[in-house]
mmCIF file of C-alpha atoms in Angstrom:
data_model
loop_
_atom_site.group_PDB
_atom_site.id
_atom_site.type_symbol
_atom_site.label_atom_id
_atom_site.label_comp_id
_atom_site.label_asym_id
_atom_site.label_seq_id
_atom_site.Cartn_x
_atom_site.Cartn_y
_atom_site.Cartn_z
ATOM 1 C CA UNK A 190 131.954 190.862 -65.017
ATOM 2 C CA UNK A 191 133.387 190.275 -61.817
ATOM 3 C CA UNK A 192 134.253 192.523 -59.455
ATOM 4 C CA UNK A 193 138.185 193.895 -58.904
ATOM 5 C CA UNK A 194 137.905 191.461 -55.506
ATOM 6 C CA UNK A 195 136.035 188.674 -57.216
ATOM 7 C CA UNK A 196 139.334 188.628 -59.693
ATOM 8 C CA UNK A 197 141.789 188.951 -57.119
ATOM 9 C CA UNK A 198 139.854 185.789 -55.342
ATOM 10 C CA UNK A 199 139.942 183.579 -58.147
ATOM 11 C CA UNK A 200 143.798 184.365 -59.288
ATOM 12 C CA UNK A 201 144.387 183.000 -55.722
ATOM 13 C CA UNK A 202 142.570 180.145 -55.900
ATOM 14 C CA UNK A 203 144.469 179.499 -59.618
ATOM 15 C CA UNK A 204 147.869 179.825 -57.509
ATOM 16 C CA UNK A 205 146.826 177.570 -54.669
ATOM 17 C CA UNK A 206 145.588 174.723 -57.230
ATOM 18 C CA UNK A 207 148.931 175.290 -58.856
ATOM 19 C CA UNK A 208 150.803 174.554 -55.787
ATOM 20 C CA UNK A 209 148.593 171.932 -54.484
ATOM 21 C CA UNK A 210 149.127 170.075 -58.007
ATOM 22 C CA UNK A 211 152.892 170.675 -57.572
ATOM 23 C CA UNK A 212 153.306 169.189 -54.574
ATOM 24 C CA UNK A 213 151.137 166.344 -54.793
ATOM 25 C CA UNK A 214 153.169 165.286 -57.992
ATOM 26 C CA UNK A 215 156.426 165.883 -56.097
ATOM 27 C CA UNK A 216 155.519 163.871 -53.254
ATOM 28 C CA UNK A 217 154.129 160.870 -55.889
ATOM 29 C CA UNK A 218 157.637 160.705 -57.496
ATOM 30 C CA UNK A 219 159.180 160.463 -54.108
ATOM 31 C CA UNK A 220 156.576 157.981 -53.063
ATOM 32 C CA UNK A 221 157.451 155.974 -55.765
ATOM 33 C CA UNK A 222 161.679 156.052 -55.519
ATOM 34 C CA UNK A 223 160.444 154.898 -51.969
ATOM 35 C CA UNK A 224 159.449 151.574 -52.914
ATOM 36 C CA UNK A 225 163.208 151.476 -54.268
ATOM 37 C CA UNK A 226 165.800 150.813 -52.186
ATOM 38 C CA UNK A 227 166.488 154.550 -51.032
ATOM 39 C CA UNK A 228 169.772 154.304 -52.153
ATOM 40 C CA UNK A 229 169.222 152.893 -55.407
ATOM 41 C CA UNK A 230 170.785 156.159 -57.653
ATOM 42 C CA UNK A 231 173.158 156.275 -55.441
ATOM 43 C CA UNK A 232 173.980 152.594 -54.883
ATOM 44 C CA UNK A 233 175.594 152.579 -58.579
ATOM 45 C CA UNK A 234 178.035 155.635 -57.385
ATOM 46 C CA UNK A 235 179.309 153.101 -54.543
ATOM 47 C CA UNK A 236 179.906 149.901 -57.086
ATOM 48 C CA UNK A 237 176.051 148.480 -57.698
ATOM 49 C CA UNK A 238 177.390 147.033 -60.917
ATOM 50 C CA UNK A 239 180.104 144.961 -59.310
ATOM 51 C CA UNK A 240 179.631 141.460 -58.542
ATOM 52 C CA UNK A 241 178.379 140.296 -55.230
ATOM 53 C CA UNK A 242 180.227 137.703 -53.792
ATOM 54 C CA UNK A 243 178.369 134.771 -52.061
ATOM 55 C CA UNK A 244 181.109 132.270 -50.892
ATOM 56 C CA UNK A 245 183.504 135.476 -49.092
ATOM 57 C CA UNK A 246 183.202 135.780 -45.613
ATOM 58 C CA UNK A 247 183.098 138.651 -44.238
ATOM 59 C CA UNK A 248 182.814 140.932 -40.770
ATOM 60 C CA UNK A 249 180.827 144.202 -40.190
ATOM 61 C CA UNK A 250 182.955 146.240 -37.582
ATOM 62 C CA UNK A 251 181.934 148.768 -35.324
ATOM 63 C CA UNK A 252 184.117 151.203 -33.027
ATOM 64 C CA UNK A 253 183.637 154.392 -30.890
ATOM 65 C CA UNK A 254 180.461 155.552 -28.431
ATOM 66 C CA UNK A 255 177.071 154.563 -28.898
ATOM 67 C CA UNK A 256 175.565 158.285 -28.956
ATOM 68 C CA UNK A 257 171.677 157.893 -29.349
ATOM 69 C CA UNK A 258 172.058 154.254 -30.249
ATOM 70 C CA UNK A 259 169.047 152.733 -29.993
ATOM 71 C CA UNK A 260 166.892 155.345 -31.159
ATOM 72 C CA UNK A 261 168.882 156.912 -33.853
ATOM 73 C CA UNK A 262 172.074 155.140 -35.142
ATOM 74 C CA UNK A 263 170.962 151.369 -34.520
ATOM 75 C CA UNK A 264 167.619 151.528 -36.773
ATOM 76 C CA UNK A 265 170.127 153.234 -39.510
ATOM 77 C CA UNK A 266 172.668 150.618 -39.085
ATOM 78 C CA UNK A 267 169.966 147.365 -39.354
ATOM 79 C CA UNK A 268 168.143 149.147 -42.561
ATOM 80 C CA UNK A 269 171.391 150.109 -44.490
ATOM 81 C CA UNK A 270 174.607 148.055 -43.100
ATOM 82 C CA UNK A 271 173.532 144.670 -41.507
ATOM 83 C CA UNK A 272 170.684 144.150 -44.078
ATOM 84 C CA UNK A 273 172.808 144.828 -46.978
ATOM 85 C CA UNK A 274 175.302 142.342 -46.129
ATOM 86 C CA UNK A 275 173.168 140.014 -43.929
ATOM 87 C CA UNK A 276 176.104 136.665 -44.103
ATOM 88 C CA UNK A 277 178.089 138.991 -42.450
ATOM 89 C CA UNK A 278 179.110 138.734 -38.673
ATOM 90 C CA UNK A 279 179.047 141.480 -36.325
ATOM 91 C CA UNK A 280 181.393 143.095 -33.755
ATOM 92 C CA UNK A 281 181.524 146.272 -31.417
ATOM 93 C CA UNK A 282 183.914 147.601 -29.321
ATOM 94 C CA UNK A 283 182.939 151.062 -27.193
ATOM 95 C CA UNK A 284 183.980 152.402 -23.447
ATOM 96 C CA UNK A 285 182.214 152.480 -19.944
ATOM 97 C CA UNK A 286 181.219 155.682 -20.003
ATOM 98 C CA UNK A 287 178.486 156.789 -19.310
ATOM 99 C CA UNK A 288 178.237 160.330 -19.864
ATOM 100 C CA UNK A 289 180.514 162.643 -22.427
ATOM 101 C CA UNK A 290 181.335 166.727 -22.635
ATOM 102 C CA UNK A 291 182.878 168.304 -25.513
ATOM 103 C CA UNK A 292 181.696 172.257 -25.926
ATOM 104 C CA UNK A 293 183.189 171.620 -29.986
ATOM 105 C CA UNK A 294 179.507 169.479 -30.099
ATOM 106 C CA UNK A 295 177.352 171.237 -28.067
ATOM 107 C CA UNK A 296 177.514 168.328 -25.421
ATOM 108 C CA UNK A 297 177.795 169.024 -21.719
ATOM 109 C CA UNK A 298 177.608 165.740 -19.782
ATOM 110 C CA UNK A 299 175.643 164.057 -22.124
ATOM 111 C CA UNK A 300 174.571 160.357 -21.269
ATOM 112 C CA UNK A 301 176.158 157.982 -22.887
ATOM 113 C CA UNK A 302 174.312 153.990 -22.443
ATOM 114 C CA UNK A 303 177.480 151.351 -23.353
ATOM 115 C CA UNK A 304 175.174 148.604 -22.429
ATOM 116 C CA UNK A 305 173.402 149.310 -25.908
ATOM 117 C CA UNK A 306 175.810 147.739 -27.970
ATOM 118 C CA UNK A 307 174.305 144.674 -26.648
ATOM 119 C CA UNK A 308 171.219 145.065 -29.186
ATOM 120 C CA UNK A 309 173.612 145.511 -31.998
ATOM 121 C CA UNK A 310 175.433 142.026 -31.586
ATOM 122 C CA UNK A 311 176.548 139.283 -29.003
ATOM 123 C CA UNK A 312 180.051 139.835 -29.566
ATOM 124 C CA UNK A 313 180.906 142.945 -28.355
ATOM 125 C CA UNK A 314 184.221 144.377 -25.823
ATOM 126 C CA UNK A 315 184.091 146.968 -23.431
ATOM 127 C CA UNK A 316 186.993 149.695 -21.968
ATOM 128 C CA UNK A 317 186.799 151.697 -19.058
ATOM 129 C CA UNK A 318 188.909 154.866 -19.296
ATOM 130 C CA UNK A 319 191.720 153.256 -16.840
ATOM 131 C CA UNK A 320 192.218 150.722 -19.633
ATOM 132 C CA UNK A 321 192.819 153.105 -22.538
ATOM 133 C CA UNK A 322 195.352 155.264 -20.585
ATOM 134 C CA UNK A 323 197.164 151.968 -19.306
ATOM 135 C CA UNK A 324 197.728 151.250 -22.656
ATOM 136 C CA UNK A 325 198.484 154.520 -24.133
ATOM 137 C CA UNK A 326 200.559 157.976 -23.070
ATOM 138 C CA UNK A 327 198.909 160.667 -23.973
ATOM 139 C CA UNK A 328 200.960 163.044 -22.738
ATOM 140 C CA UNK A 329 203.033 161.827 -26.318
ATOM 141 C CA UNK A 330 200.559 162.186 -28.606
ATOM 142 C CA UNK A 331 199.246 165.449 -26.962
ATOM 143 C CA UNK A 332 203.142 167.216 -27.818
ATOM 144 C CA UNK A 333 201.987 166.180 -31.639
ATOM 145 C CA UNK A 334 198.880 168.666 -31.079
ATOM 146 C CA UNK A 335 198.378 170.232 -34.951
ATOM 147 C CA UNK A 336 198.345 173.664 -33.774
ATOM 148 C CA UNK A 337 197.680 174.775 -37.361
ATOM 149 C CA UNK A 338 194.357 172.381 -37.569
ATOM 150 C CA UNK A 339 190.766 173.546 -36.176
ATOM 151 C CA UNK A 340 191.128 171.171 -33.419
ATOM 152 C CA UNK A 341 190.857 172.000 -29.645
ATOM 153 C CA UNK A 342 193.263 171.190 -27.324
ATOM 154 C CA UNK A 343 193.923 168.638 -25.882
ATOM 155 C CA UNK A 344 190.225 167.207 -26.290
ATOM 156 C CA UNK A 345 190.805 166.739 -30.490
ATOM 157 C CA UNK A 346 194.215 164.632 -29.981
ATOM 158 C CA UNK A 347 192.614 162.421 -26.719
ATOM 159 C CA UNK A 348 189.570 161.268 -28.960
ATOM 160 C CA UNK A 349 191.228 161.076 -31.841
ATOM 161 C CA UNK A 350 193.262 157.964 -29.754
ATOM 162 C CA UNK A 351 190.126 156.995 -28.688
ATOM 163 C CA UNK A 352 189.122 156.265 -31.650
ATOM 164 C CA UNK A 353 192.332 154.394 -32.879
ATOM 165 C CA UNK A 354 192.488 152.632 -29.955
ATOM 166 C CA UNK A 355 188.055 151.506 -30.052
ATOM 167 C CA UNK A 356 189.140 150.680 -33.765
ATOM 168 C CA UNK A 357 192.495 148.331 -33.136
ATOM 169 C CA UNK A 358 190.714 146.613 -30.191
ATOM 170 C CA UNK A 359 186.965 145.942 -32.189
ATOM 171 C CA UNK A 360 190.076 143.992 -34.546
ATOM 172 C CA UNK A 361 191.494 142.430 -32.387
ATOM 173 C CA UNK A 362 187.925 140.691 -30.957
ATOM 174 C CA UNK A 363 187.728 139.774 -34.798
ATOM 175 C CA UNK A 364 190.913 138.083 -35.200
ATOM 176 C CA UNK A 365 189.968 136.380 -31.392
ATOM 177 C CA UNK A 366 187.293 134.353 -33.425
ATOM 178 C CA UNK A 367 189.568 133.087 -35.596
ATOM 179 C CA UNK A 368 187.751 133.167 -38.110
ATOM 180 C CA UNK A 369 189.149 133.484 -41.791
ATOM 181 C CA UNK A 370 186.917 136.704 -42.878
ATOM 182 C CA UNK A 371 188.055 138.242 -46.802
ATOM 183 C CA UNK A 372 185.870 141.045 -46.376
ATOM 184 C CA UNK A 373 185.825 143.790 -43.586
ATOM 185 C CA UNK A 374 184.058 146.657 -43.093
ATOM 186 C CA UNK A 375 184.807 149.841 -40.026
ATOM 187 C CA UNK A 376 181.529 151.576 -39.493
ATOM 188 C CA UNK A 377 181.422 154.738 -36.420
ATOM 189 C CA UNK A 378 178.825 153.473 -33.902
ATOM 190 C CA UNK A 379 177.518 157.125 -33.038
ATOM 191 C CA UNK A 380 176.086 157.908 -37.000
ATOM 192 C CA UNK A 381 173.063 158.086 -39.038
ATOM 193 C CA UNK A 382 173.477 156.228 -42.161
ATOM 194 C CA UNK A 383 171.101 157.503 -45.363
ATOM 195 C CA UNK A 384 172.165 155.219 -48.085
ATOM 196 C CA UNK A 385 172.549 150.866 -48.462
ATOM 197 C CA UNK A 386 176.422 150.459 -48.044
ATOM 198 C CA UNK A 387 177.787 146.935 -49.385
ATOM 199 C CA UNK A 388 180.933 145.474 -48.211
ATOM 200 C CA UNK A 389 180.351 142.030 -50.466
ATOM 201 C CA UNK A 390 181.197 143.449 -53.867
ATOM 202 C CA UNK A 391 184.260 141.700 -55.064
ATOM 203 C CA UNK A 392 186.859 144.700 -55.454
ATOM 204 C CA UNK A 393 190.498 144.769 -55.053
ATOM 205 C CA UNK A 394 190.043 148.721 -54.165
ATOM 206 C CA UNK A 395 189.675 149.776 -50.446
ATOM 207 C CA UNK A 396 186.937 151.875 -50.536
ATOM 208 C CA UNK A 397 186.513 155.065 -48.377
ATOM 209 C CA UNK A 398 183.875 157.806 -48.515
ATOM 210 C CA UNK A 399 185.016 160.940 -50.207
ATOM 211 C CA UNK A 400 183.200 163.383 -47.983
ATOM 212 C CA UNK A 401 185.554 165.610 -45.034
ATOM 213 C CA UNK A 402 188.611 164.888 -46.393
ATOM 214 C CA UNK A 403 190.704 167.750 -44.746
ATOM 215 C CA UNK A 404 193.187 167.815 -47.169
ATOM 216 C CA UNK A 405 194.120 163.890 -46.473
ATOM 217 C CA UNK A 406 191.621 161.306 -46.224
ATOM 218 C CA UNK A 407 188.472 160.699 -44.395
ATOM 219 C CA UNK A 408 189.154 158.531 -41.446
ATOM 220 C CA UNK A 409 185.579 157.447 -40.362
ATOM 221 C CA UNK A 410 184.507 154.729 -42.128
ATOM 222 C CA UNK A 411 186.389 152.018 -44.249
ATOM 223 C CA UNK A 412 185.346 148.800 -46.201
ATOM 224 C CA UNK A 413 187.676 146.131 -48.172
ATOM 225 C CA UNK A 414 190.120 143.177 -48.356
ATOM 226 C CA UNK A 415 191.322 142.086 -45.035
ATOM 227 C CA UNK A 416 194.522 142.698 -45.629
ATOM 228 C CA UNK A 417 193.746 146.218 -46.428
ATOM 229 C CA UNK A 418 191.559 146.550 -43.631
ATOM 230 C CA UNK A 419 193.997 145.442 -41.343
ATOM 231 C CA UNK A 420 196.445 148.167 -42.158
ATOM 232 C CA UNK A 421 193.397 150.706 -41.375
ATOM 233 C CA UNK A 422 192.947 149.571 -38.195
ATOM 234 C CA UNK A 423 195.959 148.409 -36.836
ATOM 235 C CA UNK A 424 199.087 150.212 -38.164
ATOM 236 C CA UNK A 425 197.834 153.497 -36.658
ATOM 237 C CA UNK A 426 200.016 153.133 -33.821
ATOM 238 C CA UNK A 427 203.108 151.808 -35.334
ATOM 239 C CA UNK A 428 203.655 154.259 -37.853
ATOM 240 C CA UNK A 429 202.673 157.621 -36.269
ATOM 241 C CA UNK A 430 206.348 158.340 -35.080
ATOM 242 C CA UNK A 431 206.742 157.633 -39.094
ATOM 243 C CA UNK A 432 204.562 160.431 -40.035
ATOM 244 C CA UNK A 433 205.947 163.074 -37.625
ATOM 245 C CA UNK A 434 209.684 162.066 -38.411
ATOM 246 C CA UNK A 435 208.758 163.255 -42.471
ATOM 247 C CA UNK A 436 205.959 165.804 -41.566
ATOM 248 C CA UNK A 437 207.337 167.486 -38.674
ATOM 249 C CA UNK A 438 205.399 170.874 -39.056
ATOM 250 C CA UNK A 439 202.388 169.294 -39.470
ATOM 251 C CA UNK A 440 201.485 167.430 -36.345
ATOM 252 C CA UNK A 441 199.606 164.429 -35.734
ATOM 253 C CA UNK A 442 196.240 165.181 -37.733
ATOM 254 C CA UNK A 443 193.911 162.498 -38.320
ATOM 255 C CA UNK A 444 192.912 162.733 -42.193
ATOM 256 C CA UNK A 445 196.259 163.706 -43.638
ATOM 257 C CA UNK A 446 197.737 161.006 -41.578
ATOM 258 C CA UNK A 447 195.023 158.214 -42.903
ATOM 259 C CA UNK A 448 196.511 159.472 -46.413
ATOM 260 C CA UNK A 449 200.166 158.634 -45.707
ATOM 261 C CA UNK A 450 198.786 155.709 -43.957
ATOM 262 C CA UNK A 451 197.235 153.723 -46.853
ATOM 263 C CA UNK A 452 199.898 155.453 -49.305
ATOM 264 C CA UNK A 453 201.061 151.684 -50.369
ATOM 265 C CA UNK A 454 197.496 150.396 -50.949
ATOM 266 C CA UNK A 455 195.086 151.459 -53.747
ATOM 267 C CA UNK A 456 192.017 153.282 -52.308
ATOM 268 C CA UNK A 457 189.276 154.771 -53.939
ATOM 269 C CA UNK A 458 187.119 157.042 -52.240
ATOM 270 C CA UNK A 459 183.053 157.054 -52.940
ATOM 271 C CA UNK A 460 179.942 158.900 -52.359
ATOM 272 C CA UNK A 461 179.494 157.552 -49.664
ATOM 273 C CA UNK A 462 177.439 159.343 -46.910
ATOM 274 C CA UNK A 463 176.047 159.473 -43.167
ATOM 275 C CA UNK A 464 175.959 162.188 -40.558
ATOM 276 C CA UNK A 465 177.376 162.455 -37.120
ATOM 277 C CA UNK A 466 175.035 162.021 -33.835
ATOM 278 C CA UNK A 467 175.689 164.144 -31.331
ATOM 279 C CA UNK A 468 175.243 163.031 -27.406
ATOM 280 C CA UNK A 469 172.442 165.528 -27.355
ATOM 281 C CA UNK A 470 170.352 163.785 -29.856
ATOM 282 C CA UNK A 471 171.698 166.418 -32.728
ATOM 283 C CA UNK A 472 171.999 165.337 -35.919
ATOM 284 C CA UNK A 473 175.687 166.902 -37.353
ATOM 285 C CA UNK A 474 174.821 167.235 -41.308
ATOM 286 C CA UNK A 475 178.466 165.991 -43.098
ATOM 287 C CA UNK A 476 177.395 165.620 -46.926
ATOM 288 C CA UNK A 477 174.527 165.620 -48.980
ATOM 289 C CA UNK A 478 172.956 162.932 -51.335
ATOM 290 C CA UNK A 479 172.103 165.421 -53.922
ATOM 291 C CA UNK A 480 168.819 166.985 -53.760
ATOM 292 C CA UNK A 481 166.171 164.737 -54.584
ATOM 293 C CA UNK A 482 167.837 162.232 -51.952
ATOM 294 C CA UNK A 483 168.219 164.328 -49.345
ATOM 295 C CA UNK A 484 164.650 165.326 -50.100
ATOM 296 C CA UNK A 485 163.270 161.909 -49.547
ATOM 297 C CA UNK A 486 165.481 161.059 -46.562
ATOM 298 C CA UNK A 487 164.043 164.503 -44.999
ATOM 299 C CA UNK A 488 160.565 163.055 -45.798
ATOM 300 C CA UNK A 489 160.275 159.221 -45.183
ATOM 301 C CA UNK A 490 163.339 159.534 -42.258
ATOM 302 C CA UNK A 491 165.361 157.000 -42.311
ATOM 303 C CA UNK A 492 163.408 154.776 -39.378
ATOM 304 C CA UNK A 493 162.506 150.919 -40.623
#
């Protein structure tokens, strides 16, 4: 018989073979989704079974700060957006900056390389910070603070017209082309994305991601019909007065405002997801994949 510790030895050595076993059979299954396309599952969520359309043209367009580009967001961008929709042609619009602070992020001075967006395409526009406030007062949008809203002021309100602005001039380089696109898609510069995102699928639906919604609609990322994607970008502007003339206690927030925005045009919002990239490298978790995706993207990363 063996002895009390000779037991005691072998009942751990049953539990370690257990777990070894466990985890060598998890990490096969994952191993094999990874010869997939890793967002496969989720690709049918986001309109897999719809029918790609080969004879559309169509524009992949990107707006905002290029936080961690080329280390981070630009391998993300060539796996899942520009290789999923490879006839499509690029454009970028960001700012001369060259270093950004915002204590909501966790970002004090943070550099910030504009010259990057030159590895992400040829045709690509550039702001200083004199440009933006030559063409906007925001001193106006600033008195539309939404006091109610976990913002911070003024810094929420400045970059949210930041943003509007990097997204109505990236269209306007687009329509400078002349070129008749029938698909558009708006994609953040500074993100991570985990999953293949399409824009080719021939759907009369704009399509949104359904993730941070703030009791509106998310605001970050937006793929469609031209004409629909024209109203995203460029009717910002025009019809804020619009917004604050009917919801006068709310203030000028971003998501609500995207909802009365596209109130006239049929959206559908998707599981779509990516995650935020901070100036300090950070990675800003916004939505999950379920578990067994996220558990693979946590695994394999999400470099080429």
């Amino acid at each position: 018989m063996p002895s009390g510790k000779g037991r005691r030895s072998f009942k751990r050595l049953v539990v370690l073979a257990m777990a070894v076993s466990l985890i060598c059979f998890t990490y096969g299954v994952l191993l094999s989704l990874n010869n997939l396309p890793v967002d496969r599952a989720s690709d049918k969520l986001v309109g897999w079974h719809h029918e790609r359309v080969a004879d559309e043209r169509c524009a992949l367009l990107f707006f905002g700060l290029p936080k961690h580009l080329k280390d981070i967001s630009l391998p993300s961008i060539r796996k899942y957006i520009t290789k999923a929709n490879p006839n499509c042609d690029i454009y970028a619009h960001t700012y001369s900056v060259v270093s950004v602070s915002n204590k909501r992020n966790g970002e004090e001075s943070s550099p910030i390389h504009p010259e990057d967006i030159y590895s992400l395409t040829k045709e690509h526009a550039i702001d200083s910070e004199a440009d933006f406030l030559i063409a906007h007062n925001l001193s106006y949008y600033r008195n539309l603070f939404p006091y109610e809203e976990p913002w911070v002021y003024p810094t929420s309100m400045d970059n949210m017209i930041k943003q509007w602005h990097s997204i109505s001039q990236v269209w306007k380089l687009m329509e400078a082309s002349e070129v008749d696109y029938h698909r558009v898609g708006l994609f953040r510069l500074d993100v991570l994305f985990v999953h293949e995102i399409s824009i080719t699928r021939r759907e009369d639906v704009a399509v949104v991601p359904n993730f941070l919604k703030s009791g509106g609609m998310n605001d970050r990322m937006f793929y469609g019909r031209r004409d629909h994607a024209e109203v995203w970008a460029t009717k910002r502007f025009d019809l804020a007065q619009s917004y604050i003339d009917r919801y006068q206690d709310r203030g000028l927030h971003s998501e609500k405002f995207m909802e009365f925005l596209m109130r006239k045009i049929p959206v559908e919002e998707k599981p779509i997801c990516f995650h935020r990239v901070r100036g300090t490298g950070k990675i800003k978790k916004d939505c999950s994949l379920g578990f067994f995706n996220d558990l693979k993207t946590s695994i394999f990363g999400y470099s080429i």
